[in-house]
Amino acid sequence: MLEIKSLHATIDGKEILRGLDLSIAAGEVHAIMGPNGSGKSTLAYVMTGREGYQVTDGEILFKGRDILAMTPEERAGEGLFLAFQYPVEIPGVPNTTFLKEALNAVRQYRGEPPLDAMQSLRLVRQKMKELGVTEELLKRAVNVGFSGGEKKRNEVLQMAVLDPALAVLDETDSGLDIDALKTVADGVNALRGPERSALVITHYQRLLDYIVPDKVHVLAAGRIVRSGGKELAQELEQSGYAAFAGAA
Amino acid sequence: MPPLPARLRIMDAPAPALSFVDQYGASRDDLPGSALPWLSALRETAIADFAADGLPTPRAEAWKYTSLRPLEKLAFEPVVNETISIDKLPTLLPHGQGGHRLVFVNGTFRADLSLLGDFPDGVEVNSLADLLTHDPETLEAHLGRFGVGEGQPMLALNTALMRDGLVLHIGAGVMVPMPIEVIYIGATPDTPRAFHPRNLIVLEPGSRATVIEHHAGLGTGGYLANSVSEVLVEAGAALHHYKVQADDIDAFHIATSHVRLEKDAVYDSFTLSTGARLSRQEISVRMVGAGAECHLNGAYMLRGAQHCDITTAIEHEAPNTSSREVFKGVIDDTARAVFQGRIVVHPKAQKSDGHQLSRALLLSDRAEIDAKPELEIYADDVKCSHGATAGDLDHAALFYLRSRGIPEATARHLLIEAFLTDTIHKIAAEGLCPA
Ligand SMILES: Nc1ncnc2c1ncn2[C@@H]1O[C@H](COP(=O)(O)OP(=O)(O)O)[C@@H](O)[C@H]1O
Ligand SMILES: [Mg+2]
């Protein structure tokens, strides 16, 4: 599904990712944990093609294809999805319009016919029900006036609607109460399947009680410094990241 | 508007703008109403003022960012009697709903294209040319009475050369239920035309009406539309005045409005500007009656080398008057917008409030806005504010949309639309469909 090889990336000439390797097979869920500033969000942005992030070396293969030359929208069309650590507020764009535009753009990329307003709304409503997201969120402008928890639920709703092959969740659990956390976990678990994968970036082992990962990696100073099974998350919860501070 | 050669900028003495003055000399005797002494006096004073000032240039403070000097290099012919055929009317009102439509082609009223539905009693709709010929007495009290003032060469030029326009008179207490659409079409069958539409709108006490102006071209070349509107809203009356300026891309659109609001009168205006190579919308509102209220809103979308100047002056001259002003625009390529907004609160205008906002979205490095808000407050118990912002599209929002699969062009479009949304909403709410 995903093959990252010796990835080096800079922001403003400053090297943030320093030879990162990561491989996720189809059907697997991996977790990345690591201290603040270790490059977790940078990895997510480099994968999705945000401007300002230069890849100076290495490659990212997604479903066997090099995605670094693709635009962000092409990557989304290919089935890559990022739940943002800080979802962006877009005043003036209704959430319904946004979801419909995104859904149809991705469908068009995949050669599927567009859905009309009614059909897309029906699909969105169904996903909302499954995720316990309130109708209210649809009417407002994208993320505007949303609480922290509502923003994260909205990310999970978008993920459910767009049905990605690889979902990257960047600290989607931060600041959530236990109910919201379960919503997020339900959303990810609902997508699990032999052809789908997820990369869960988190600080806390808590989320991983609900989304049980196949592998856990520790990212420190721009590199994966340790990988293991799900028990590694518990170990980190107890020992913290201090041991890895100098590891890179 | 391409920048002027430096040679033209440093010229000192105002140019005489001979061609327009000559035009006046040549047509003086066949302008409508030429036999009326009061009107001839008005025209003579006006042409003398225009000849003294010449076409406006940035040397005049009110024209700080806009020069009409380029007009001198273009030969505009006056409009004489000619009937240009119009295949398709650029109407904004939904079809089949009746209503009132007045059509002017190159400033001349066209009864054959117009549609005057049943008006309630007390409403008089006429063409200026018609009134000047058949019933000029009714005009004398108002025509040229509000639009007076020093240093307004384009208004003076209009007064000297005006031939036709809309004259609307709404009697006391009359509510006009349907909007009155006024379509101004610019056409250039061979050489560029210049025309000077003159509108007069009077709402007597307690009346209410909606006027929608639509300016468009036939796509046949440049023209100069230099229009003036004089508007009087008497006590407790309300005028909704909407305007869509979609003139041809080679056209010059100069529009000057003078609005006078009496006690508790309301003037609500919205201007959408997308057309013309150079446009200027100048609106002056005097709130002379206590409790008067005005809303001046607008949006503009500019590209290429378009130049759009919005200049407003709001005078709070009586207590408890209020004004709200929001102009928003999107500027692309090397286009340039100008927003000059002046609010004056006179000593007598206690407990008044005036709020003004200019917001521009710059889509290219070479797009430009010059915003000049001016607040002059001579009363102490007032609330006033102004603000001006300019910036490019929110990059984080753009990436967010694209990361969801939305192509860049669509994402930009969504964000631009969102930026304009709350102003455009006003037009949509009126059931209009700007083409
Ligand atoms: N836009 C930016 N400009 C400069 N430095 C940045 C920028 N974004 C992140 N960084 C730096 O990159 C490093 C990694 O940041 P980030 O990927 O956000 O870490 P994490 O998500 O693991 O907390 C940090 O040192 C941070 O300060
Ligand atoms: Mg982060």
XYZ file of C-alpha atoms and ligand atoms in Angstrom:
711
model
C 0.000 0.000 0.000
C 2.599 2.525 1.161
C 6.329 2.378 0.721
C 8.447 5.257 1.994
C 12.125 4.963 1.330
C 14.857 7.070 2.848
C 12.715 10.195 2.816
C 14.443 13.506 3.423
C 12.390 16.681 3.517
C 13.062 20.289 4.417
C 11.038 23.349 5.358
C 12.704 26.652 4.530
C 15.940 24.773 3.991
C 15.776 23.175 7.431
C 15.865 19.399 7.325
C 12.940 17.922 9.232
C 12.688 14.396 7.859
C 16.074 12.760 7.821
C 15.931 9.404 6.142
C 12.541 8.028 7.031
C 11.560 4.505 6.041
C 8.086 3.135 6.450
C 6.187 0.341 4.816
C 2.490 -0.382 5.316
C 0.899 -3.403 3.698
C -2.687 -3.428 2.452
C -5.105 -4.139 5.283
C -2.735 -2.980 8.014
C -3.079 -0.221 10.543
C 0.132 1.370 11.754
C 0.643 3.888 14.497
C 3.336 6.530 14.657
C 4.174 7.975 18.039
C 6.802 10.480 18.897
C 7.652 13.625 20.792
C 6.448 17.071 19.738
C 8.431 18.479 16.878
C 9.764 15.124 15.758
C 8.262 15.537 12.258
C 4.976 13.619 12.447
C 2.859 16.347 10.842
C 5.624 17.081 8.386
C 5.448 13.481 7.217
C 1.670 13.783 6.795
C 2.031 16.991 4.760
C 4.802 15.648 2.590
C 2.644 12.613 1.823
C -0.294 14.809 0.822
C 1.739 17.347 -1.135
C 1.500 20.562 0.836
C 3.470 23.454 -0.625
C 6.536 24.615 1.265
C 7.771 21.107 2.001
C 10.698 20.078 -0.205
C 11.591 16.476 -0.647
C 15.339 16.444 -1.077
C 15.823 12.709 -1.258
C 13.973 9.413 -1.150
C 10.614 8.348 -2.512
C 7.028 7.613 -1.606
C 5.233 4.855 -3.436
C 1.500 4.592 -2.937
C -0.112 1.477 -4.415
C 3.140 1.065 -6.285
C 3.056 4.526 -7.853
C 5.372 7.430 -7.172
C 3.121 10.132 -5.791
C 5.650 12.865 -5.178
C 5.067 14.367 -8.607
C 1.290 14.373 -8.135
C -0.818 17.334 -7.040
C -2.631 17.114 -3.696
C -5.939 16.557 -5.513
C -4.497 13.704 -7.572
C -3.211 12.039 -4.428
C -6.685 12.334 -2.909
C -8.126 10.833 -6.078
C -5.676 7.955 -5.733
C -7.155 7.279 -2.313
C -4.944 9.123 0.144
C -6.666 11.004 2.947
C -5.283 13.145 5.748
C -7.291 14.008 8.826
C -5.626 17.283 9.765
C -4.179 17.927 13.187
C -5.562 21.450 12.860
C -8.562 21.406 10.494
C -8.825 24.641 8.512
C -11.769 27.020 8.883
C -13.243 28.179 5.583
C -15.758 30.980 6.098
C -18.418 31.243 3.402
C -18.158 27.639 2.156
C -21.005 25.526 3.549
C -19.941 22.150 4.849
C -22.501 20.417 2.598
C -21.122 22.136 -0.511
C -17.611 21.182 0.521
C -18.486 17.520 1.072
C -20.343 17.296 -2.216
C -17.541 18.973 -4.179
C -14.944 16.715 -2.589
C -16.987 13.572 -3.119
C -17.676 14.310 -6.764
C -14.111 15.388 -7.459
C -12.821 12.094 -6.099
C -15.535 10.149 -7.940
C -14.657 11.866 -11.177
C -10.984 11.038 -10.666
C -11.970 7.405 -10.205
C -14.152 7.431 -13.304
C -17.426 7.237 -11.409
C -20.471 9.351 -12.333
C -21.137 12.399 -10.151
C -23.852 12.348 -7.509
C -26.487 15.059 -7.497
C -27.163 17.165 -4.423
C -29.808 14.766 -3.099
C -27.708 11.654 -3.589
C -24.625 13.146 -2.001
C -26.656 14.450 0.910
C -28.141 11.015 1.443
C -24.696 9.463 1.528
C -23.388 12.117 3.899
C -26.405 11.722 6.188
C -25.937 7.989 6.347
C -22.285 8.388 7.330
C -23.256 10.997 9.885
C -25.682 8.622 11.457
C -23.095 5.864 11.632
C -20.660 8.268 13.261
C -23.153 10.029 15.505
C -22.357 13.414 13.971
C -25.084 16.033 14.381
C -26.972 17.474 11.398
C -26.104 20.940 12.638
C -22.518 20.566 11.413
C -23.668 20.288 7.815
C -25.278 23.684 7.680
C -22.357 25.687 8.985
C -19.371 26.887 7.025
C -16.512 24.400 6.990
C -15.107 24.164 10.542
C -16.188 27.733 11.337
C -17.364 27.997 14.921
C -16.800 24.269 15.463
C -15.484 23.139 18.833
C -12.239 21.165 18.844
C -14.193 17.918 19.064
C -16.568 18.915 16.261
C -13.659 19.696 13.971
C -12.196 16.256 14.557
C -15.557 14.579 13.991
C -15.855 16.535 10.767
C -12.496 15.155 9.646
C -13.699 11.627 10.324
C -16.942 12.349 8.455
C -14.980 13.512 5.409
C -12.877 10.380 5.631
C -15.963 8.167 5.756
C -17.526 9.956 2.784
C -14.389 9.868 0.628
C -13.667 6.241 1.445
C -9.861 6.363 1.112
C -7.489 3.449 0.570
C -5.025 4.953 3.044
C -6.164 7.248 5.818
C -3.590 9.237 7.745
C -4.887 10.582 11.041
C -2.738 13.299 12.530
C -3.436 13.488 16.263
C -7.122 13.206 15.598
C -7.505 12.064 19.200
C -5.910 15.110 20.827
C -8.251 16.991 23.111
C -11.146 14.604 22.610
C -13.406 13.267 25.315
C -14.017 9.556 25.421
C -17.198 9.691 23.280
C -15.518 11.653 20.519
C -12.563 9.320 20.731
C -14.869 6.379 20.147
C -16.392 8.156 17.145
C -12.968 8.539 15.633
C -12.110 4.910 16.354
C -15.435 3.700 14.948
C -14.793 5.702 11.790
C -11.392 4.146 11.273
C -12.507 0.646 12.207
C -15.440 0.885 9.781
C -12.962 1.496 6.989
C -10.763 -1.442 7.867
C -10.619 -4.123 5.265
C -8.173 -6.193 3.281
C -7.660 -3.411 0.719
C -7.423 -0.510 3.136
C -4.805 0.799 5.456
C -4.442 3.518 8.023
C -1.608 5.447 9.592
C -2.550 6.751 13.007
C -0.352 9.505 14.385
C -0.884 9.908 18.099
C 0.668 10.976 21.327
C -1.343 8.692 23.494
C -1.748 5.006 23.781
C -5.446 5.633 24.630
C -6.670 5.760 21.020
C -4.838 2.546 20.279
C -7.058 0.738 22.783
C -9.866 1.317 20.289
C -7.954 1.163 17.029
C -5.674 -1.735 17.586
C -2.624 -1.279 15.347
C -0.700 -3.986 13.589
C 2.540 -2.073 14.105
C 3.752 0.837 16.166
C 6.665 3.085 15.156
C 8.528 5.695 17.095
C 9.468 8.812 15.160
C 12.216 10.947 16.647
C 14.156 13.735 14.984
C 12.854 12.893 11.531
C 13.469 9.152 11.530
C 11.740 5.970 12.596
C 13.912 4.923 15.491
C 12.013 1.915 16.694
C 9.234 -0.326 15.450
C 7.274 -3.007 17.186
C 3.877 -4.531 17.814
C 0.998 -2.947 19.673
C 2.681 -3.573 22.996
C 5.256 -0.918 22.090
C 2.556 1.712 22.619
C 2.036 0.546 26.183
C 5.739 0.582 26.814
C 5.989 4.167 25.541
C 3.084 5.206 27.701
C 5.121 4.148 30.723
C 8.633 5.146 29.745
C 7.937 8.263 27.649
C 10.071 9.380 24.749
C 13.083 10.462 26.768
C 14.977 7.371 25.715
C 14.652 8.390 22.065
C 15.534 12.035 22.432
C 19.106 11.453 21.421
C 18.478 8.367 19.362
C 18.543 10.149 16.019
C -5.986 50.822 -17.842
C -2.380 50.740 -19.058
C -0.179 53.258 -17.240
C 0.030 56.603 -18.909
C 3.271 57.648 -20.529
C 5.163 59.958 -18.176
C 4.878 62.752 -20.724
C 1.165 62.875 -20.121
C 1.469 62.880 -16.368
C 3.684 65.913 -16.078
C 1.640 68.170 -18.295
C 0.576 71.113 -16.229
C -2.309 73.070 -17.550
C -5.553 71.181 -17.793
C -6.174 70.214 -21.353
C -9.219 71.889 -22.831
C -10.844 68.589 -23.816
C -11.755 70.336 -26.985
C -13.735 67.628 -28.568
C -16.496 67.634 -25.927
C -16.635 71.403 -25.771
C -16.800 71.498 -29.538
C -19.537 68.939 -29.492
C -21.530 71.150 -27.192
C -21.007 74.157 -29.477
C -22.142 72.179 -32.473
C -25.201 70.605 -30.871
C -26.309 73.388 -28.507
C -29.374 74.229 -30.538
C -30.684 70.762 -31.071
C -30.231 69.401 -27.577
C -33.608 68.568 -26.085
C -35.107 71.525 -24.236
C -32.856 74.006 -26.007
C -35.651 76.563 -25.964
C -35.907 76.523 -22.168
C -33.986 79.423 -20.644
C -33.444 77.733 -17.277
C -32.052 74.660 -18.945
C -29.839 76.575 -21.351
C -28.441 78.541 -18.416
C -27.714 75.255 -16.638
C -25.975 73.851 -19.689
C -23.948 77.004 -20.358
C -22.634 77.111 -16.782
C -21.870 73.417 -16.943
C -19.897 73.527 -20.159
C -17.925 76.516 -18.879
C -17.091 74.533 -15.714
C -16.085 71.545 -17.746
C -13.938 73.623 -20.093
C -12.183 75.171 -17.088
C -11.456 71.857 -15.355
C -10.900 69.575 -18.319
C -11.101 65.824 -17.974
C -10.285 64.732 -14.420
C -6.759 63.690 -13.562
C -5.086 62.641 -10.310
C -4.222 66.266 -9.657
C -7.742 66.586 -8.303
C -7.930 64.941 -4.856
C -11.212 63.209 -5.722
C -9.505 61.588 -8.710
C -6.290 60.718 -6.930
C -6.001 57.235 -8.416
C -7.909 57.562 -11.673
C -7.166 59.597 -14.750
C -9.555 60.188 -17.610
C -6.825 61.736 -19.701
C -6.799 58.695 -22.005
C -10.246 59.747 -23.187
C -8.668 62.701 -24.939
C -6.881 60.431 -27.311
C -10.065 58.710 -28.355
C -12.521 60.236 -30.763
C -16.028 59.726 -29.411
C -18.918 60.677 -31.594
C -22.047 62.096 -30.067
C -25.150 59.977 -30.387
C -27.545 61.260 -32.986
C -30.808 59.758 -34.085
C -30.160 56.191 -34.971
C -31.959 53.006 -34.209
C -29.633 50.129 -33.525
C -31.298 46.755 -33.617
C -30.964 44.661 -30.486
C -31.378 40.909 -30.869
C -31.342 39.885 -27.282
C -31.979 42.045 -24.266
C -29.587 41.456 -21.390
C -32.382 41.427 -18.843
C -31.790 40.448 -15.236
C -35.353 39.754 -14.282
C -36.723 36.255 -14.620
C -38.827 35.859 -17.736
C -42.565 35.704 -17.809
C -43.088 37.558 -14.564
C -44.216 40.840 -16.023
C -42.702 43.872 -14.384
C -41.355 47.088 -15.730
C -38.445 47.425 -18.070
C -37.039 50.555 -19.636
C -34.380 50.177 -22.253
C -31.888 52.810 -23.323
C -29.548 52.190 -26.225
C -26.547 54.497 -26.263
C -28.434 56.612 -23.788
C -31.570 56.971 -25.902
C -34.896 55.619 -24.669
C -36.301 52.838 -26.816
C -40.041 52.466 -26.405
C -39.984 49.548 -28.856
C -37.805 47.493 -26.500
C -39.350 48.624 -23.262
C -42.127 47.098 -21.259
C -44.144 49.268 -18.958
C -46.476 47.140 -16.910
C -49.339 48.503 -14.877
C -48.040 50.980 -12.378
C -50.018 51.921 -9.313
C -51.604 55.370 -9.398
C -49.168 58.056 -8.465
C -46.235 56.583 -10.349
C -44.865 58.478 -13.302
C -42.216 56.969 -15.487
C -40.895 58.997 -18.372
C -37.923 59.447 -20.563
C -36.084 62.687 -19.976
C -36.091 63.587 -23.673
C -39.824 63.179 -23.739
C -40.405 65.348 -20.696
C -38.038 68.039 -21.899
C -39.999 68.229 -25.110
C -43.528 67.913 -23.797
C -43.687 68.736 -20.142
C -40.510 70.463 -18.986
C -42.090 72.391 -16.096
C -42.175 69.295 -13.910
C -38.412 68.982 -14.219
C -37.309 72.442 -13.321
C -37.630 71.969 -9.543
C -35.281 68.991 -9.449
C -33.113 68.637 -12.519
C -29.623 69.861 -11.802
C -30.517 70.775 -8.221
C -28.847 67.982 -6.268
C -25.988 67.334 -8.542
C -24.394 70.705 -8.106
C -20.946 71.244 -6.738
C -17.509 72.425 -7.586
C -14.920 70.297 -9.231
C -17.150 67.706 -10.842
C -16.192 67.934 -14.481
C -17.927 64.721 -15.546
C -21.162 65.784 -13.943
C -20.802 69.160 -15.644
C -20.174 67.447 -18.961
C -23.289 65.364 -18.467
C -25.370 68.439 -17.671
C -24.126 70.182 -20.783
C -24.728 67.260 -23.139
C -27.549 65.230 -21.530
C -30.289 64.174 -23.883
C -32.188 61.379 -22.262
C -32.531 59.168 -19.221
C -35.028 57.855 -16.734
C -37.340 60.194 -14.878
C -39.195 58.411 -12.128
C -41.598 60.067 -9.788
C -43.360 58.102 -7.066
C -46.232 59.831 -5.337
C -46.706 60.037 -1.596
C -47.428 56.726 0.077
C -47.212 54.675 -3.110
C -45.593 51.256 -2.922
C -44.382 49.946 -6.260
C -44.560 46.188 -5.851
C -42.448 45.089 -8.822
C -38.857 46.183 -9.426
C -38.326 48.680 -12.209
C -35.548 47.441 -14.421
C -33.578 49.949 -16.434
C -31.297 48.504 -19.077
C -28.569 50.640 -20.574
C -26.987 49.162 -23.645
C -23.826 50.494 -25.199
C -23.391 49.803 -28.892
C -20.693 50.844 -31.295
C -21.873 50.200 -34.823
C -18.834 51.919 -36.352
C -17.029 54.633 -34.404
C -17.073 54.861 -30.591
C -20.013 56.776 -29.168
C -20.186 58.966 -26.104
C -23.474 59.458 -24.313
C -24.553 61.091 -21.099
C -27.651 59.508 -19.561
C -29.341 61.623 -16.943
C -31.679 60.042 -14.427
C -33.932 61.732 -11.938
C -35.659 59.737 -9.232
C -37.996 61.338 -6.738
C -39.810 59.418 -4.034
C -42.429 61.408 -2.226
C -43.045 60.851 1.494
C -43.795 57.313 2.573
C -43.362 55.741 -0.847
C -41.251 52.743 -1.745
C -39.672 51.419 -4.931
C -36.925 49.170 -6.255
C -34.880 50.229 -9.254
C -32.460 47.861 -10.915
C -29.970 49.265 -13.370
C -28.276 46.941 -15.766
C -25.463 48.242 -17.909
C -24.221 46.055 -20.712
C -22.651 46.291 -24.142
C -23.218 44.548 -27.417
C -19.592 43.528 -27.641
C -19.072 45.730 -30.668
C -16.371 48.026 -29.302
C -15.671 50.903 -26.969
C -17.974 53.685 -25.841
C -18.178 56.243 -23.098
C -21.218 56.123 -20.863
C -21.121 59.134 -18.586
C -24.262 58.954 -16.519
C -25.609 61.061 -13.692
C -28.430 60.155 -11.319
C -30.121 62.598 -9.036
C -32.132 60.943 -6.319
C -34.435 62.508 -3.767
C -35.977 60.316 -1.102
C -38.477 62.266 0.935
C -39.603 61.669 4.497
C -40.128 58.032 5.387
C -39.720 56.827 1.805
C -37.383 53.977 0.822
C -35.523 53.382 -2.404
C -33.731 50.141 -3.168
C -31.318 50.890 -5.929
C -29.363 48.000 -7.407
C -26.950 48.163 -10.241
C -25.109 45.633 -12.337
C -22.336 47.137 -14.396
C -21.333 44.631 -17.042
C -20.299 47.024 -19.758
C -18.120 45.979 -22.676
C -14.494 45.426 -21.838
C -13.479 48.319 -24.107
C -15.977 50.718 -22.578
C -15.590 53.616 -20.177
C -18.288 53.733 -17.551
C -18.523 56.872 -15.466
C -21.492 57.132 -13.117
C -22.160 59.883 -10.641
C -25.045 59.704 -8.182
C -26.239 62.401 -5.861
C -28.685 61.237 -3.271
C -30.577 63.379 -0.794
C -32.343 61.738 2.134
C -34.958 63.500 4.194
C -36.331 62.531 7.585
C -36.370 58.738 8.149
C -35.727 58.103 4.470
C -33.880 54.948 3.453
C -31.536 54.512 0.509
C -30.277 51.003 -0.011
C -27.873 50.501 -2.863
C -25.813 47.665 -4.219
C -23.460 47.826 -7.168
C -21.900 44.847 -8.873
C -19.114 45.856 -11.242
C -17.571 43.385 -13.621
C -17.335 45.237 -16.899
C -15.648 48.190 -18.573
C -12.023 48.927 -19.211
C -12.308 51.853 -16.848
C -15.209 52.425 -14.516
C -15.922 54.922 -11.836
C -18.905 54.809 -9.531
C -19.202 57.967 -7.515
C -21.992 58.114 -4.967
C -22.636 61.108 -2.752
C -25.313 60.832 -0.133
C -26.524 63.707 1.986
C -28.634 62.695 4.938
C -30.341 65.980 5.677
C -33.261 64.601 7.696
C -33.080 63.071 11.151
C -33.236 59.287 11.238
C -32.221 58.831 7.614
C -30.405 55.630 6.765
C -28.229 54.564 3.888
C -26.586 51.333 2.837
C -24.002 51.539 0.120
C -22.761 48.089 -0.754
C -21.017 46.622 -3.694
C -18.815 43.970 -5.171
C -16.439 44.007 -8.085
C -14.568 41.410 -10.075
C -11.729 42.681 -12.191
C -9.255 41.062 -14.533
C -6.941 41.919 -17.385
C -6.090 45.605 -17.221
C -9.455 46.733 -15.869
C -9.604 49.741 -13.604
C -12.540 50.208 -11.256
C -12.893 53.263 -9.040
C -15.481 53.431 -6.291
C -15.689 56.794 -4.646
C -18.320 57.525 -2.052
C -19.104 60.452 0.188
C -21.649 60.145 2.946
C -22.687 63.273 4.775
C -24.428 62.859 8.105
C -26.061 66.263 8.420
C -28.868 65.463 10.851
C -29.184 63.612 14.166
C -29.707 59.851 14.382
C -28.614 59.144 10.848
C -26.893 55.908 10.042
C -24.785 54.580 7.215
C -23.407 51.128 6.401
C -20.985 50.588 3.607
C -19.299 47.383 2.479
C -17.400 47.039 -0.780
C -15.698 43.773 -1.613
C -13.784 42.844 -4.684
C -11.660 40.278 -6.408
C -8.786 41.605 -8.478
C -6.792 39.492 -10.911
C -4.014 40.015 -13.479
C -2.929 43.652 -13.619
C -6.335 45.035 -12.750
C -6.634 47.825 -10.263
C -9.378 48.864 -7.891
C -9.768 52.134 -6.099
C -11.919 52.615 -3.048
C -12.273 56.099 -1.663
C -14.821 56.300 1.107
C -15.503 59.517 2.922
C -17.829 59.824 5.875
C -18.512 63.237 7.308
C -20.468 63.646 10.515
C -21.612 67.236 10.860
C -21.916 68.990 14.259
C -25.693 68.642 14.224
C -25.600 64.899 13.543
C -25.488 63.683 17.146
C -26.233 60.014 17.840
C -25.352 59.034 14.310
C -23.359 56.026 13.267
C -21.354 55.285 10.182
C -19.544 52.064 9.416
C -17.452 51.353 6.384
C -15.483 48.364 5.186
C -13.400 47.682 2.102
C -12.097 44.188 1.453
C -10.098 43.130 -1.551
C -8.855 39.751 -2.641
C -5.745 40.036 -4.791
C -5.348 37.057 -7.084
C -2.125 38.077 -8.747
C 1.109 39.759 -7.713
C 0.379 42.639 -10.021
C -3.213 43.226 -8.988
C -3.662 46.367 -6.964
C -6.089 48.150 -4.679
C -5.799 51.677 -3.445
C -8.076 52.191 -0.483
C -8.501 55.586 1.046
C -11.025 55.738 3.879
C -11.669 59.164 5.357
C -13.642 59.901 8.487
C -14.374 63.470 9.451
C -16.280 63.756 12.683
C -17.500 67.039 14.058
C -20.013 65.710 16.579
C -19.082 64.025 19.845
C -21.850 61.500 20.442
C -21.385 59.273 17.408
C -20.244 55.767 16.530
C -18.065 55.427 13.475
C -15.671 52.873 12.138
C -13.850 52.018 9.005
C -11.590 49.249 7.882
C -9.753 48.166 4.776
C -8.153 44.817 4.119
C -6.368 43.357 1.126
C -4.866 39.928 0.804
C -4.542 36.871 -1.351
C -6.362 33.557 -1.092
C -5.882 31.640 2.136
C -3.216 29.075 1.252
C -4.120 26.781 4.126
C -7.747 26.701 2.980
C -6.675 26.075 -0.596
C -4.535 23.111 0.443
C -7.289 21.764 2.667
C -9.751 21.745 -0.241
C -7.227 20.233 -2.639
C -6.287 17.538 -0.128
C -9.927 16.444 -0.394
C -9.577 15.944 -4.117
C -11.005 19.268 -5.237
C -8.997 20.495 -8.250
C -7.075 23.712 -7.725
C -9.202 25.783 -10.111
C -12.425 24.676 -8.422
C -10.920 25.244 -4.991
C -9.900 28.780 -5.917
C -13.345 29.388 -7.342
C -14.998 28.167 -4.138
C -12.852 30.457 -2.025
C -13.458 33.475 -4.251
C -17.166 32.827 -4.209
C -17.076 32.459 -0.441
C -15.301 35.783 -0.163
C -17.992 37.535 -2.153
C -20.868 35.528 -0.762
C -22.472 37.843 1.682
C -22.548 40.784 -0.718
C -23.688 38.801 -3.752
C -26.397 37.308 -1.577
C -28.168 40.604 -1.670
C -28.593 40.404 -5.429
C -29.697 36.782 -5.244
C -32.276 37.691 -2.639
C -33.858 40.028 -5.149
C -34.404 37.110 -7.510
C -31.942 38.416 -10.047
C -29.627 36.401 -12.171
C -26.574 38.434 -13.125
C -25.262 36.912 -16.329
N 6.079 25.994 8.556
C 7.187 25.686 9.260
N 8.276 26.467 9.148
C 9.413 26.170 9.841
N 9.524 25.114 10.640
C 8.486 24.288 10.785
C 7.254 24.541 10.109
N 6.371 23.569 10.422
C 7.055 22.741 11.272
N 8.305 23.170 11.490
C 9.311 22.546 12.336
O 9.454 21.235 11.911
C 9.652 20.378 13.013
C 8.645 19.252 12.933
O 7.342 19.773 13.111
P 6.068 18.847 13.025
O 6.178 17.993 11.827
O 4.885 19.727 13.134
O 6.236 17.964 14.344
P 5.181 17.066 15.105
O 3.951 16.950 14.260
O 5.881 15.770 15.260
O 4.944 17.714 16.415
C 9.546 21.227 14.254
O 10.822 21.552 14.675
C 8.841 22.457 13.770
O 9.246 23.564 14.512
Mg 1.976 17.521 14.602
